[in-house]
Short mmCIF file of C-alpha atoms in Angstrom, two decimals:
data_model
loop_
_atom_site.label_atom_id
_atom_site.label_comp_id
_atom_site.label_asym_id
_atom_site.label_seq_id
_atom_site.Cartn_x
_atom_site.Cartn_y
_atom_site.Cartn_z
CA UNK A 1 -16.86 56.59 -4.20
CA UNK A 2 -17.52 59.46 -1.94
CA UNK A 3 -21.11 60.60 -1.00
CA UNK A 4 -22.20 63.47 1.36
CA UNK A 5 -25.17 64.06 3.38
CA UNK A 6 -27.38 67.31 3.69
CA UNK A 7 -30.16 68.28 5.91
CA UNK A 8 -32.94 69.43 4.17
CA UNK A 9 -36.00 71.46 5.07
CA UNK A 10 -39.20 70.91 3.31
CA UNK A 11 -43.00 71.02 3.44
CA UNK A 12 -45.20 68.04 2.00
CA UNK A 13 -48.86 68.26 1.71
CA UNK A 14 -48.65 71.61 4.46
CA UNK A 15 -46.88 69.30 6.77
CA UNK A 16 -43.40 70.60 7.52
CA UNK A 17 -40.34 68.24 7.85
CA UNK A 18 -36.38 68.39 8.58
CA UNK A 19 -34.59 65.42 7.43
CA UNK A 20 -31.06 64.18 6.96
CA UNK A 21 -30.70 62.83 3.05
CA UNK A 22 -27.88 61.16 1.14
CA UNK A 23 -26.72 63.59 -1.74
CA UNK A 24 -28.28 60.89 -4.32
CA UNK A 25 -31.66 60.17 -2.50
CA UNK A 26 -34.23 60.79 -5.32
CA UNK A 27 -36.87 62.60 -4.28
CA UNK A 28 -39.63 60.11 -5.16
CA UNK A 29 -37.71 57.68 -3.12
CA UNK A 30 -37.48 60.30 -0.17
CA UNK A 31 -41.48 60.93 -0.38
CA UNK A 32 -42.26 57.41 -0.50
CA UNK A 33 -39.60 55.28 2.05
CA UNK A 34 -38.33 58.30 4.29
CA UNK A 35 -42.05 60.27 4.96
CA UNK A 36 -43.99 56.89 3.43
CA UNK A 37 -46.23 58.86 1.40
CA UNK A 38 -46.25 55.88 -1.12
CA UNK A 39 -49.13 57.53 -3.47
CA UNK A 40 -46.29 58.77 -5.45
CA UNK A 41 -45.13 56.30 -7.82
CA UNK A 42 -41.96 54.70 -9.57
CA UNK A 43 -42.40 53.46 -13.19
CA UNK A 44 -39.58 54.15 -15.57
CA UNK A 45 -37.27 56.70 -13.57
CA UNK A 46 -36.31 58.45 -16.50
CA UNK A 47 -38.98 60.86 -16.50
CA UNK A 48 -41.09 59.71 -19.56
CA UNK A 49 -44.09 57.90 -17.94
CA UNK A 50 -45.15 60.55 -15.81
CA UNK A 51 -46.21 58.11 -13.11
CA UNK A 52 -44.16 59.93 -10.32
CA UNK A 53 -45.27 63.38 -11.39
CA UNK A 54 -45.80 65.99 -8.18
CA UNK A 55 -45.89 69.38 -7.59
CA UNK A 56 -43.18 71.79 -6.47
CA UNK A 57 -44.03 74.97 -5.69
CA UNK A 58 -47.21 74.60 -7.27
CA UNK A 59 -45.95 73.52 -10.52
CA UNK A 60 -45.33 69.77 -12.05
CA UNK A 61 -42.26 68.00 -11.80
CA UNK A 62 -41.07 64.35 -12.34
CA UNK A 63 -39.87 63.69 -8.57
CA UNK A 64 -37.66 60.93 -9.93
CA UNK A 65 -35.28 63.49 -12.01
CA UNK A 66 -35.04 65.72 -8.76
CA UNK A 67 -32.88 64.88 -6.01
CA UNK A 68 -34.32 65.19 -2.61
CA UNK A 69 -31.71 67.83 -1.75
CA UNK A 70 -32.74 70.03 -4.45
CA UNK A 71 -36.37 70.14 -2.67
CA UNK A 72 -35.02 71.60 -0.02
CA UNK A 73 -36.89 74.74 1.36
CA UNK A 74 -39.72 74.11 -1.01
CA UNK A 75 -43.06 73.19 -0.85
CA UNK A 76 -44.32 69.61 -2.53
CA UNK A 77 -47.83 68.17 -3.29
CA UNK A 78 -48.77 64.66 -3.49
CA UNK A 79 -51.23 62.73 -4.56
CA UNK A 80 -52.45 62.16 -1.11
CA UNK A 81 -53.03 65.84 -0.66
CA UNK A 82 -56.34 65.50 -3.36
CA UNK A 83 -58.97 64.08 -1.03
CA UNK A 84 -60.67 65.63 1.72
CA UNK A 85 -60.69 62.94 3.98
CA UNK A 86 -59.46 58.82 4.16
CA UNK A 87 -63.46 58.75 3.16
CA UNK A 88 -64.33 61.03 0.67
CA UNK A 89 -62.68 61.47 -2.99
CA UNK A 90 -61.88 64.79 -4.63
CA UNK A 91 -64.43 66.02 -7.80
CA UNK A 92 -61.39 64.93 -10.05
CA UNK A 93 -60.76 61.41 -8.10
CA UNK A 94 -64.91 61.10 -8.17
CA UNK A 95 -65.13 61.75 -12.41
CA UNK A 96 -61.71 59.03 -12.95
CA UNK A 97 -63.72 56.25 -10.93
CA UNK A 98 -66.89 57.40 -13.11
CA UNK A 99 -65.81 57.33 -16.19
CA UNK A 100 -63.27 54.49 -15.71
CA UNK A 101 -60.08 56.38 -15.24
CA UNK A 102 -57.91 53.71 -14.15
CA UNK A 103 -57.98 50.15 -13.82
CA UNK A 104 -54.47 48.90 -12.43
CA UNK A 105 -53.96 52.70 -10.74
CA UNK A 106 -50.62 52.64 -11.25
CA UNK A 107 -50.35 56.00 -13.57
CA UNK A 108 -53.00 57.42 -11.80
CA UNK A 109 -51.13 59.25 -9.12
CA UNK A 110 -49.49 61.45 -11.84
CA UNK A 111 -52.17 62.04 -14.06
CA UNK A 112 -53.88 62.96 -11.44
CA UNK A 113 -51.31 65.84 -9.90
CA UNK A 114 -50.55 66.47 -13.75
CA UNK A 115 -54.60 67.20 -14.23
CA UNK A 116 -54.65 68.96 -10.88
CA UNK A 117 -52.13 71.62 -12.10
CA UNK A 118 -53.41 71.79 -15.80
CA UNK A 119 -57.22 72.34 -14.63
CA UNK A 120 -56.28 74.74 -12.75
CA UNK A 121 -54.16 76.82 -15.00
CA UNK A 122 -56.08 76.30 -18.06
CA UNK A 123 -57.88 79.73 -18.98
CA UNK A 124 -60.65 78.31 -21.24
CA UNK A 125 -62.52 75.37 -21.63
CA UNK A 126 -60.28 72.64 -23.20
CA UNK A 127 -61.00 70.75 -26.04
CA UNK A 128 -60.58 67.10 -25.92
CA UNK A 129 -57.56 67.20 -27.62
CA UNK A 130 -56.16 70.20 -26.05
CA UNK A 131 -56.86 67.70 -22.94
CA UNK A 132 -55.03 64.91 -24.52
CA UNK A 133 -51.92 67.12 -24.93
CA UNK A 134 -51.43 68.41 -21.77
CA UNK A 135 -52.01 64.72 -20.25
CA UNK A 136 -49.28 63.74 -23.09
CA UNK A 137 -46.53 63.41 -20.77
CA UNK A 138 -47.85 60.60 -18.51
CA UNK A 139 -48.28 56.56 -20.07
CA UNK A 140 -50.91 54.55 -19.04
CA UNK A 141 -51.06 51.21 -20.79
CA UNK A 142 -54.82 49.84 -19.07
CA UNK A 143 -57.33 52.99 -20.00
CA UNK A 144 -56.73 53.36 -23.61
CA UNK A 145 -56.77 56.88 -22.09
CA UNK A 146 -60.40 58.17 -23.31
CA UNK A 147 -61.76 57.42 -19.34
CA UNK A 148 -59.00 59.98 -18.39
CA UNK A 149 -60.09 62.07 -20.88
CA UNK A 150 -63.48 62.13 -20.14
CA UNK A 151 -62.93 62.51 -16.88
CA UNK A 152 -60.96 65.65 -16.98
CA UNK A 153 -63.14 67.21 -19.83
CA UNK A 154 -66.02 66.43 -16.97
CA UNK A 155 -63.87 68.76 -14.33
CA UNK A 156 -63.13 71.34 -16.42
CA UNK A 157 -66.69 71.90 -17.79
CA UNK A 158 -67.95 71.75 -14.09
CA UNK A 159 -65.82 74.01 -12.85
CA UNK A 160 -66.22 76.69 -15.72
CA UNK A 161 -69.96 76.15 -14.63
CA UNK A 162 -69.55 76.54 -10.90
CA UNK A 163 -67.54 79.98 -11.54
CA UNK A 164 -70.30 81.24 -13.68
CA UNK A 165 -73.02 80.52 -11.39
CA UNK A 166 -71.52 81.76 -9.08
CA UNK A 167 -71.35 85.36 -10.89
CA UNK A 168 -74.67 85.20 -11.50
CA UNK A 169 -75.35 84.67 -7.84
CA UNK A 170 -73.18 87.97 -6.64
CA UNK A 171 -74.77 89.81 -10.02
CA UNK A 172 -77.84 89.48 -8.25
CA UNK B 1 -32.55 52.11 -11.13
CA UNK B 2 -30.70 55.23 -8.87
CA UNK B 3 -27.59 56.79 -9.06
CA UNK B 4 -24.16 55.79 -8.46
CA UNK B 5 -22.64 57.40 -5.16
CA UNK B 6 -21.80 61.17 -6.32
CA UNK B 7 -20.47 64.11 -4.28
CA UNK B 8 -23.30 67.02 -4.18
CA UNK B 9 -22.47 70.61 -4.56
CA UNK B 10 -24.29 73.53 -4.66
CA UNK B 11 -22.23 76.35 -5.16
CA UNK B 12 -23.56 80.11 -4.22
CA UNK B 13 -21.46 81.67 -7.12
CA UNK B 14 -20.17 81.24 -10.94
CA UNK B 15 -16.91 81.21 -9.47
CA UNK B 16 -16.90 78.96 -6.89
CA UNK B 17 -18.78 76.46 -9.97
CA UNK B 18 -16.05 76.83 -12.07
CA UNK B 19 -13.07 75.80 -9.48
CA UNK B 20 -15.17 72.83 -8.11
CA UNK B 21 -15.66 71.73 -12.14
CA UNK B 22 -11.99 72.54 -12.24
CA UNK B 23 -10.56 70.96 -9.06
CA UNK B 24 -12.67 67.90 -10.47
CA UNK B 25 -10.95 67.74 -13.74
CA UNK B 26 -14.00 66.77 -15.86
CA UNK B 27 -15.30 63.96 -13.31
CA UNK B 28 -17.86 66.54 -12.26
CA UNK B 29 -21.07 67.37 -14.05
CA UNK B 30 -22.95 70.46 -14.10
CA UNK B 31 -26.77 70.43 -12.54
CA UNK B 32 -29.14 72.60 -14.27
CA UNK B 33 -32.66 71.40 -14.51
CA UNK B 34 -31.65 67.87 -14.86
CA UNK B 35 -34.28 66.66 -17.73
CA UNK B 36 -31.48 65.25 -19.67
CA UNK B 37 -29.22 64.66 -17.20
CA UNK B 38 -31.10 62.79 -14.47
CA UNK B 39 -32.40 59.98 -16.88
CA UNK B 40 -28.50 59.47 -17.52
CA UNK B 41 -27.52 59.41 -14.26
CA UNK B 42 -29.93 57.45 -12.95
CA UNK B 43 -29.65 54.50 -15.17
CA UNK B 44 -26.16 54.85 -14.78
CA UNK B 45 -25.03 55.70 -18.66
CA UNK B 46 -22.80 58.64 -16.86
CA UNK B 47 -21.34 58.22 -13.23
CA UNK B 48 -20.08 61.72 -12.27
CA UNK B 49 -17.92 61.69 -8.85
CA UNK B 50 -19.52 64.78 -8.48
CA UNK B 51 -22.71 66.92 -9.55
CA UNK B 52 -22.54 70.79 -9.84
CA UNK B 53 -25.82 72.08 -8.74
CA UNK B 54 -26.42 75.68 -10.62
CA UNK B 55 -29.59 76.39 -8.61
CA UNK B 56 -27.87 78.21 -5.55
CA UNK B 57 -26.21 80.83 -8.44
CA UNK B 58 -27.60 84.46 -8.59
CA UNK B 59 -28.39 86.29 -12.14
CA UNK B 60 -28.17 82.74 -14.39
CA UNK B 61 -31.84 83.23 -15.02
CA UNK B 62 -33.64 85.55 -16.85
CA UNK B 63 -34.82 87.04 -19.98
CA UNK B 64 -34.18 90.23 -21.83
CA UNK B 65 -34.45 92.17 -25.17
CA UNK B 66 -30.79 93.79 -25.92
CA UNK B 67 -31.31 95.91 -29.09
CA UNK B 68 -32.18 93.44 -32.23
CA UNK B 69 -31.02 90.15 -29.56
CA UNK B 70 -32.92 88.60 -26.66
CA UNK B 71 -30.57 87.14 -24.27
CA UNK B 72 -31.79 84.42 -22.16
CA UNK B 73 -29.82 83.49 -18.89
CA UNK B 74 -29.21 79.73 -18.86
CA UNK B 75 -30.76 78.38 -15.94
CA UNK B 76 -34.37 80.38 -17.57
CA UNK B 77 -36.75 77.24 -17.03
CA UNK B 78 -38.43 76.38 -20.40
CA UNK B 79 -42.18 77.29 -18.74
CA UNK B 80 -40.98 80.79 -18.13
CA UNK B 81 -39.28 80.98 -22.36
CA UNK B 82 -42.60 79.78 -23.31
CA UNK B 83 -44.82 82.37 -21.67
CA UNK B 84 -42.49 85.27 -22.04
CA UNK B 85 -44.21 87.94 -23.31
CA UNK B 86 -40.58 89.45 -24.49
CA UNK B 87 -40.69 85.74 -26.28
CA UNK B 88 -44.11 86.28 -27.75
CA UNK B 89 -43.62 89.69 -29.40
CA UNK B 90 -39.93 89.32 -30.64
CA UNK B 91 -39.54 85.10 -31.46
CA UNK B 92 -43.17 83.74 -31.83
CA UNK B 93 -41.44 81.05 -33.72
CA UNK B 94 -39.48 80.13 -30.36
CA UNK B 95 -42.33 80.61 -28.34
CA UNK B 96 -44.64 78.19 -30.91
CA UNK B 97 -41.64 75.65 -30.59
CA UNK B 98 -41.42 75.51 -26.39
CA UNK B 99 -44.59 73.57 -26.18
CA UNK B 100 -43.23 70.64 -27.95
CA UNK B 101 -40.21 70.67 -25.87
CA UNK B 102 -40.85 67.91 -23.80
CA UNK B 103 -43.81 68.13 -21.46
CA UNK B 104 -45.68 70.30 -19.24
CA UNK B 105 -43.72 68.64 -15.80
CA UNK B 106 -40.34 68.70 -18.17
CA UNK B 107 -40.34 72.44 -19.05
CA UNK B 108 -41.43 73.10 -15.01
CA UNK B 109 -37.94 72.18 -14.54
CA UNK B 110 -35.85 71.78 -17.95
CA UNK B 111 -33.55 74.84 -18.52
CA UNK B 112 -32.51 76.22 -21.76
CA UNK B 113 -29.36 76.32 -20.95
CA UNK B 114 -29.21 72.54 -20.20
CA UNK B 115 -30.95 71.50 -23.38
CA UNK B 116 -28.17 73.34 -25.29
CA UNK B 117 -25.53 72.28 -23.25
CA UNK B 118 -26.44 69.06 -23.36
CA UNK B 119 -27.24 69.01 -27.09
CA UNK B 120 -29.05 66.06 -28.47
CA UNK B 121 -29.57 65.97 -32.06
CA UNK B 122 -33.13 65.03 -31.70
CA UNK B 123 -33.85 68.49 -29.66
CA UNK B 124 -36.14 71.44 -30.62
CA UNK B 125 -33.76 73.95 -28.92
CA UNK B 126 -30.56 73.81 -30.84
CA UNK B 127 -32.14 73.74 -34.39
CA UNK B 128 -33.56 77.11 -33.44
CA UNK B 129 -30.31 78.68 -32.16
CA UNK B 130 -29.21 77.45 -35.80
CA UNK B 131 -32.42 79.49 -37.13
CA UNK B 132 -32.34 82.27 -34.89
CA UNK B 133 -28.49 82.56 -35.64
CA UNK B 134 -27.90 81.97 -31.72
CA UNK B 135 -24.66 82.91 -29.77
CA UNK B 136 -23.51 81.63 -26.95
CA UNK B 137 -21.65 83.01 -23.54
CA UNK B 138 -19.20 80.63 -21.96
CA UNK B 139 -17.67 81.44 -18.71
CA UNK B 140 -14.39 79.06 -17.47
CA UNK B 141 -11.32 79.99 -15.58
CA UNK B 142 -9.70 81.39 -18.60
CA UNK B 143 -12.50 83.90 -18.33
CA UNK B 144 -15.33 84.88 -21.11
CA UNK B 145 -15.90 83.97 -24.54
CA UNK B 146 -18.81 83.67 -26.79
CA UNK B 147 -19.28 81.35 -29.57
CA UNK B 148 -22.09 81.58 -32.66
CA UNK B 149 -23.94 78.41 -32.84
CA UNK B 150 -22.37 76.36 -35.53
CA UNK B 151 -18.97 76.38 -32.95
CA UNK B 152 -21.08 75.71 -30.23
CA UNK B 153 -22.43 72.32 -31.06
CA UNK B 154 -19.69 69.91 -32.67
CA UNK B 155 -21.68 66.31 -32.53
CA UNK B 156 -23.43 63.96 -30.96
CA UNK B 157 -24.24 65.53 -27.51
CA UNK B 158 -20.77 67.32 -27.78
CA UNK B 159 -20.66 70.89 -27.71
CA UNK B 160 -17.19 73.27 -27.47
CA UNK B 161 -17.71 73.70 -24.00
CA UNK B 162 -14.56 72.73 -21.81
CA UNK B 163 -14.84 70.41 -18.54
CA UNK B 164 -14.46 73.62 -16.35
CA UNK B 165 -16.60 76.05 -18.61
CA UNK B 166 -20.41 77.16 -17.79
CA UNK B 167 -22.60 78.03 -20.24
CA UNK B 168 -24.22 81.13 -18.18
CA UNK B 169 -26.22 82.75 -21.50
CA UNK B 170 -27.60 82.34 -24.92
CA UNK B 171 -29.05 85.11 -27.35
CA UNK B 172 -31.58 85.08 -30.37
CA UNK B 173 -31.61 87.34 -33.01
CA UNK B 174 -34.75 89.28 -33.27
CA UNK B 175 -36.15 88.44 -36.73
CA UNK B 176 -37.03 91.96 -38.82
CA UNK B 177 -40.38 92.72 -39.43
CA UNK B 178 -42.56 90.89 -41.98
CA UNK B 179 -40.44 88.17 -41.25
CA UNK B 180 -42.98 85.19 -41.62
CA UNK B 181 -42.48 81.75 -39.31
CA UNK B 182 -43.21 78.17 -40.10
CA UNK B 183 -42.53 75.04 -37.06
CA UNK B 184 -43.26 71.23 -37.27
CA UNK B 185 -41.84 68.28 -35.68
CA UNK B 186 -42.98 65.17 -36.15
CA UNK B 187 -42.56 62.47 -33.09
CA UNK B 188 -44.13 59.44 -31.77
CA UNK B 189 -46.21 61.06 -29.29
CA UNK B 190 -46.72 64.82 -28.60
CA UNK B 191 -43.81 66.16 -26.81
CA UNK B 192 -41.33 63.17 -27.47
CA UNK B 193 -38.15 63.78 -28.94
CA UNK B 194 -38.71 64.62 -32.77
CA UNK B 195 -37.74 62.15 -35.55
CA UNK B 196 -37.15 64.93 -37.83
CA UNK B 197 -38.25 68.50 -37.34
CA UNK B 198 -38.20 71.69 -39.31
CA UNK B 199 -38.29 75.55 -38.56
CA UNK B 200 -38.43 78.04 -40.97
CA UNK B 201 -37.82 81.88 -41.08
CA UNK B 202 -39.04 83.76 -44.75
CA UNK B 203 -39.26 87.38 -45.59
CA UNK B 204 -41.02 89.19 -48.81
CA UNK B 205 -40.63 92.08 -50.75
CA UNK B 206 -43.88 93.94 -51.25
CA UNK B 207 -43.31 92.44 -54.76
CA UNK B 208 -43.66 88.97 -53.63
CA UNK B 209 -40.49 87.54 -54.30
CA UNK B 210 -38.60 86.70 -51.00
CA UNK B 211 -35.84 88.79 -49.72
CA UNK B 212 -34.71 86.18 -47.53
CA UNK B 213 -35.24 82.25 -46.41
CA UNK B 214 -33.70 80.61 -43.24
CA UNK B 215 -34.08 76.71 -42.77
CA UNK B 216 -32.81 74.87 -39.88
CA UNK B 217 -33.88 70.97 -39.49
CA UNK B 218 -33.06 68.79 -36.44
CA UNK B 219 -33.03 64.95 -36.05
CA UNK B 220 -30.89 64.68 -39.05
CA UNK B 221 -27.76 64.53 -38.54
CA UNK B 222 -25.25 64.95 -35.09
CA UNK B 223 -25.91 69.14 -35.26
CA UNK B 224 -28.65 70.92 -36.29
CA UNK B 225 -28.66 71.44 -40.22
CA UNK B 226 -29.57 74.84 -42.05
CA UNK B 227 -30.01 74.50 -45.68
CA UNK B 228 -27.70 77.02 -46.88
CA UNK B 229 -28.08 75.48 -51.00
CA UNK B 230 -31.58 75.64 -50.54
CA UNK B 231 -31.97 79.22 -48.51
CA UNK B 232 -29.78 80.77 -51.48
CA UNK B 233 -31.83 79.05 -53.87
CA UNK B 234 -34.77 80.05 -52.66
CA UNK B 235 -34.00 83.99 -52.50
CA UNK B 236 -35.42 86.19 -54.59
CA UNK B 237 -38.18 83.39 -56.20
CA UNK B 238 -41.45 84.00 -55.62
CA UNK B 239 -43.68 81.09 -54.06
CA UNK B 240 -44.57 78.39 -56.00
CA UNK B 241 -45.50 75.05 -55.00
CA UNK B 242 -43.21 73.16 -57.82
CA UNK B 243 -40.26 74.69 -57.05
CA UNK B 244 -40.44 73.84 -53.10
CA UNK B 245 -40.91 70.32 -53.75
CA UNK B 246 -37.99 70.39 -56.22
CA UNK B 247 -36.07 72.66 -53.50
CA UNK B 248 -36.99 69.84 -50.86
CA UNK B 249 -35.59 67.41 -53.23
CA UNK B 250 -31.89 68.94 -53.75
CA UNK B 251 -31.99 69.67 -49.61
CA UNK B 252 -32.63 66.05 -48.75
CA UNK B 253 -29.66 65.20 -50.94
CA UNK B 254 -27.47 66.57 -48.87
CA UNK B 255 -28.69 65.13 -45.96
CA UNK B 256 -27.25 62.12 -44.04
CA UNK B 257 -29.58 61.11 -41.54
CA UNK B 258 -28.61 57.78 -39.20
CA UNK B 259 -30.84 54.91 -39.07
CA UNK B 260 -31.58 53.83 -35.20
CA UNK B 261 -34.30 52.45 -33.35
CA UNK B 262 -36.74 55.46 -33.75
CA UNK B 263 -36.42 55.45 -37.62
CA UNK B 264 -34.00 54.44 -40.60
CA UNK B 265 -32.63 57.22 -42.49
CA UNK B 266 -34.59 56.56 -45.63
CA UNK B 267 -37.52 57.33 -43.23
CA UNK B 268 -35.88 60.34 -42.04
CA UNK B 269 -35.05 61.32 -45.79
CA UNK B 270 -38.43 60.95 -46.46
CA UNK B 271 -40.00 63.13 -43.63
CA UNK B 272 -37.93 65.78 -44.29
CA UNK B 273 -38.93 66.51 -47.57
CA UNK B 274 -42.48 66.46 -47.02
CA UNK B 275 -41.71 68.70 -44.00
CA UNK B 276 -39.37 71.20 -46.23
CA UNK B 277 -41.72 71.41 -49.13
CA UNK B 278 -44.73 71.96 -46.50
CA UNK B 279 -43.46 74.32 -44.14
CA UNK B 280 -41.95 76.64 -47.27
CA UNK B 281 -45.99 76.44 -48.19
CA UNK B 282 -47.15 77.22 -44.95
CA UNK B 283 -44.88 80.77 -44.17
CA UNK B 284 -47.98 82.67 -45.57
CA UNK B 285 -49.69 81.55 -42.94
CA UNK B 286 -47.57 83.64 -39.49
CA UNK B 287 -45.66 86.59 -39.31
CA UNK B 288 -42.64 86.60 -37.07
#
């Protein structure tokens, strides 16, 4: 059967890159074997477990129902883009080892990105179960989930906190 | 698993979609935000010689009020229906009903266009087109035509549109005031496709009795279903908890759910007329 090839232009993570794809090339499969940014992961490529979940443009996507050509001239966030450094974890990595987040690891890439984009969008405090719907789209079959729960519930208190002290600090 | 070898296209106009759908003669398929059709592609169910990515097409997206209709351009993501504030004041009910449509990273991406087009039975989308009294624009090589929603969606994941048409816009009728709204689904897990789900659309006379009942269900049948027996029977009653549940009944009746792997169709019977008899309860509860 006939394929093509397309040259693509995107930015992962802030880094820019210009690559040659096939037409079919996933883009899960383009972050992890073409740029080897294997945090990313493949678990039922049918976009229900959420494992492979990143960000385009700021927003969450399941990078194994996108082709890599369709990413072209946008930007992408991995997993790998959380920490800020190969020694230090992010607040939300630091609360998921805390409260026993993950075990195996293997869904924690995408709940991760998927809790990255819903903390910072959400407008008020969450409730638990507010938390548990928004994390709804992404199996994990170690945790039992209430680890992820907590942990996000932790990072969205916190940072509701932070904010307000930091108004009182410019009120006075 | 990944996809079969395909040709990728991204055309930069309606036009040039339709002659590469025609020149393909139904091998091609059309790319919208590729929720449904990814999964099927990638395990192989469908192998397209070609996708048609809609992406690269100007004006397909977008929302807009258009005297009592809102017209929504097909490639509008679902993220953008669901925060709409055109959405919020004129089709609460619609914008209540995005956030079960798959999941937050789905609706980044899903289109409604592509969740009618592609029409599963299970889906949130076309039982509110069937609500909502939804009409369709299809664009093809013979030109422009638009269809209401019961000759838009024919079966199983089969819809009137040709090989070489586009769907390029839907609209929703803007429900008249004191119209009051009911929505429930019930699914597996939040966001999954429903099992059986309901949407309701009631209005009352400052009497009490209601002037008017719309009931659409989904996950019963190959189409969404309104209860016409049960909307005529219902207008001009006033509430009452006894004659729901007897209303619920008759509707069920009617229905012929299939059994699969999610749930028989006794099950679905079942669900359906707890979900009739509660949602006609709960329409005192939002106005529309």
């Amino acid at each position: 059967m006939e394929t093509t090839e397309h040259r693509i232009r995107i930015v992962v993570n802030g880094d820019a890159y210009e690559r040659t794809v096939p037409g079919r090339l996933l883009l899960s499969d383009f972050l992890r074997h073409e740029l080897r940014l294997t945090g990313t992961h493949v678990g039922c490529e049918h976009g229900v477990c959420g494992a492979c979940t990143i960000l385009v443009d700021g927003a969450p996507a399941r990078s194994c129902l996108m082709l890599a050509v369709q990413a072209d001239g946008r930007a992408v966030t991995t997993v790998e883009s959380l920490a800020p450094s190969e020694t230090e974890l992010s607040p939300l990595q630091a609360a998921f080892r805390k409260h026993h987040g993950l075990q195996c690891g293997f869904c924690t890439p995408g709940f991760l990105v998927t809790a990255t984009a819903y903390l910072r969008d959400v407008e008020e405090v969450p409730s638990r179960r507010e938390i548990a719907e928004a994390l709804s789209g992404n199996i994990c079959r170690c945790t039992g989930y209430t680890g992820i729960v907590d942990a996000v519930e932790e990072i969205a208190a916190t940072a509701r906190e932070s904010v307000a002290a930091q108004g009182e600090t410019h009120a006075v | 698993m990944k996809p079969a070898p395909f040709v990728y296209h991204r055309p930069s106009s309606l036009g040039e979609a339709i002659a590469l759908l025609e020149r393909y003669d139904g091998e091609a398929k059309v790319l919208a935000g590729g929720q449904s059709l990814m999964p099927v592609v990638n395990m192989r169910l469908a192998r397209p010689a070609a996708l048609i990515d809609l992406e690269g097409v100007p004006d397909l997206a977008g929302i807009r009020v258009d005297g009592d209709r809102v017209v929504f351009g097909a490639m509008t993501r679902h993220a953008r229906v669901e925060r709409a504030p055109e959405v919020r004041a004129h089709l609460p009910i619609l914008a209540h009903a995005m956030s079960y449509v798959g999941h937050l990273a789905i609706r980044s991406r899903g289109t409604i266009g592509g969740s009618l087009a592609h029409a599963d039975p299970a889906a949130e989308l076309p039982a509110l087109a069937a609500l909502l009294d939804g009409r369709f624009t299809l664009r093809g090589v013979n030109g422009e035509r638009t269809l209401g929603w019961s000759d838009f969606f024919l079966s199983y994941l089969t819809t009137a549109l040709e090989p070489a048409e586009i769907l390029t816009s839907i609209s929703f009728a803007i429900p008249p005031p004191r119209t009051r709204w009911s929505f429930r689904e019930i699914a597996r897990r939040h966001g999954d496709y429903a099992l059986v789900g309901i949407g309701a659309l009631m209005r009352f006379a400052s009497s009490g009795a209601l002037e008017d009942a719309r009931i659409a269900l989904f996950g019963v049948g190959p189409t969404p279903v309104r209860l016409h027996e049960a909307e005529r029977a219902l207008r001009g009653q006033r509430p009452d908890g006894a004659a729901f549940a007897s209303i619920a009944a008759e509707a069920v009746r009617l229905l012929e759910p299939d059994s699969d792997v999610h749930a028989s169709a006794a099950y679905r019977r079942d669900v359906a007329r707890t979900l009739i008899a509660r949602v006609l309860a709960e329409t005192t509860a939002h106005a529309a």
